[in-house]
């Protein structure tokens, strides 16, 4: 029996789908990349912004018209719009985020098969491993806690067991994900902590890098950063949920933190990870954001010397406090987004230029006729001359030039077998 998968939104949604693929293959379901070839399909949805939700409805509309497969629609849009979805798409299955926890059982009961095990082969070198779900915060713009519930962590023993399995089937990089990853372990009894999980993963042979998908500065202490720097396989890139660079906007966002604390945290990080790739989420056009507040965010981004930012135009989510506040005019939001996108391009280029003629370590993720690609520990995508048989190998790459804000060009100078690469 063939199945097709699709997901929208965050790394946690991606991690949930990646894990489900392995589980289904392990009992004989066959993954297909062609939706019209599938017996059933699974879509993990997102409603974090209005645009994300529109994309989901557009996709479900399309499959409803174009495929005969039975579809399981799950995730945040179902938690928010179940009734509406059920009325519009008959004969489809809708599992909200609570019911999603039993999706594997639901599929084996709904689409029973007597198939031979299909041993999973890792399609990528990177595996997104969800270790935490939900959130206990109530940021005024965010709908996620209402759709995913309170923070729940996976016990570390389970995480290590999964990671051992994923590395045994060929994954070389583990990306730890969660809705609020930094809140990992606070809900467990006895309490567990993120550092111990990372130390446990560090002992697994085939894993080359451990990457943290996103960190909440409200949890990140000096001691955490210091200890993290002693763990050999921690990837040299950190994504931080800042949301704004203006203190008055942060207050209206109910973030409970000030920009001075962000800068202090970045200073601490740079003591132990001086060359790391630091990125952050920034919302532009938060309700009542004045030009002065927007300029505060621009100068904060410059001052914090970030290497890139993920820019989110504010999207009012019904049910959140921020949706009740007078929005900023759309033309002003668009102008601000365009301006900060320009700044973002320079941030990316400036960071990459620092590595010209330097050697970085990474994993060769793609081999092609013309070019192969390496993703480095500090999250640079480096295009190198074509290779054969090096996929998923750890290699050293010398950066020759910056091709554009997303890609560098380089040559492999060494691979894990310490053989000079004869390219
Ligand atoms: S920390 Fe805030 S923004 Fe992040 S998921 Fe929780 S409520 Fe949403």
CSV table of N, CA, C and O in Angstrom, one decimal, residues 34 68 72 92 180 189 193 239 250 263 279 293 344 364 410 416 419:
chain,number,residue,atom,x,y,z
A,34,UNK,N,4.6,10.6,-5.6
A,34,UNK,CA,3.6,11.0,-6.5
A,34,UNK,C,2.2,10.8,-5.9
A,34,UNK,O,1.7,9.7,-5.7
A,68,UNK,N,-7.6,10.6,-6.1
A,68,UNK,CA,-8.6,9.7,-5.6
A,68,UNK,C,-8.2,9.1,-4.2
A,68,UNK,O,-9.0,8.4,-3.6
A,72,UNK,N,-5.5,11.9,5.1
A,72,UNK,CA,-5.6,12.2,6.6
A,72,UNK,C,-5.0,13.6,6.8
A,72,UNK,O,-3.8,13.8,6.4
A,92,UNK,N,-12.7,12.6,4.0
A,92,UNK,CA,-11.4,12.8,4.5
A,92,UNK,C,-11.3,12.6,6.0
A,92,UNK,O,-12.4,12.8,6.6
A,180,UNK,N,8.8,25.0,21.8
A,180,UNK,CA,9.7,25.8,22.6
A,180,UNK,C,10.8,24.9,23.2
A,180,UNK,O,10.7,24.5,24.3
A,189,UNK,N,9.1,14.5,35.4
A,189,UNK,CA,9.5,14.2,36.8
A,189,UNK,C,10.2,12.9,36.9
A,189,UNK,O,9.6,11.9,36.5
A,193,UNK,N,17.0,17.8,31.5
A,193,UNK,CA,17.4,19.0,30.9
A,193,UNK,C,18.1,18.8,29.5
A,193,UNK,O,18.6,17.7,29.2
A,239,UNK,N,19.8,29.5,16.2
A,239,UNK,CA,18.6,30.3,15.8
A,239,UNK,C,17.9,30.7,17.0
A,239,UNK,O,17.5,29.9,17.9
A,250,UNK,N,8.3,44.6,22.5
A,250,UNK,CA,8.5,43.3,23.2
A,250,UNK,C,7.5,43.3,24.4
A,250,UNK,O,6.9,42.2,24.7
A,263,UNK,N,21.3,41.0,23.9
A,263,UNK,CA,22.7,41.4,23.6
A,263,UNK,C,23.7,40.7,24.5
A,263,UNK,O,24.7,40.2,24.1
A,279,UNK,N,21.2,33.5,14.0
A,279,UNK,CA,20.0,34.0,13.3
A,279,UNK,C,18.9,34.2,14.2
A,279,UNK,O,19.0,33.8,15.4
A,293,UNK,N,9.8,52.7,16.7
A,293,UNK,CA,10.0,51.4,17.2
A,293,UNK,C,10.6,50.5,16.1
A,293,UNK,O,11.5,49.6,16.4
A,344,UNK,N,18.7,42.1,5.4
A,344,UNK,CA,19.0,40.7,5.7
A,344,UNK,C,20.0,40.1,4.6
A,344,UNK,O,20.9,39.3,4.9
A,364,UNK,N,28.6,16.2,3.3
A,364,UNK,CA,28.2,16.3,1.9
A,364,UNK,C,26.8,15.7,1.8
A,364,UNK,O,26.6,14.5,2.0
A,410,UNK,N,33.3,26.2,-3.1
A,410,UNK,CA,34.5,25.8,-2.4
A,410,UNK,C,35.1,24.5,-3.0
A,410,UNK,O,34.6,24.0,-4.0
A,416,UNK,N,36.6,12.4,5.9
A,416,UNK,CA,36.8,11.8,7.3
A,416,UNK,C,37.9,10.8,7.2
A,416,UNK,O,38.6,10.5,8.2
A,419,UNK,N,41.9,11.1,3.7
A,419,UNK,CA,42.5,11.0,2.4
A,419,UNK,C,42.3,12.3,1.7
A,419,UNK,O,41.2,12.9,1.7
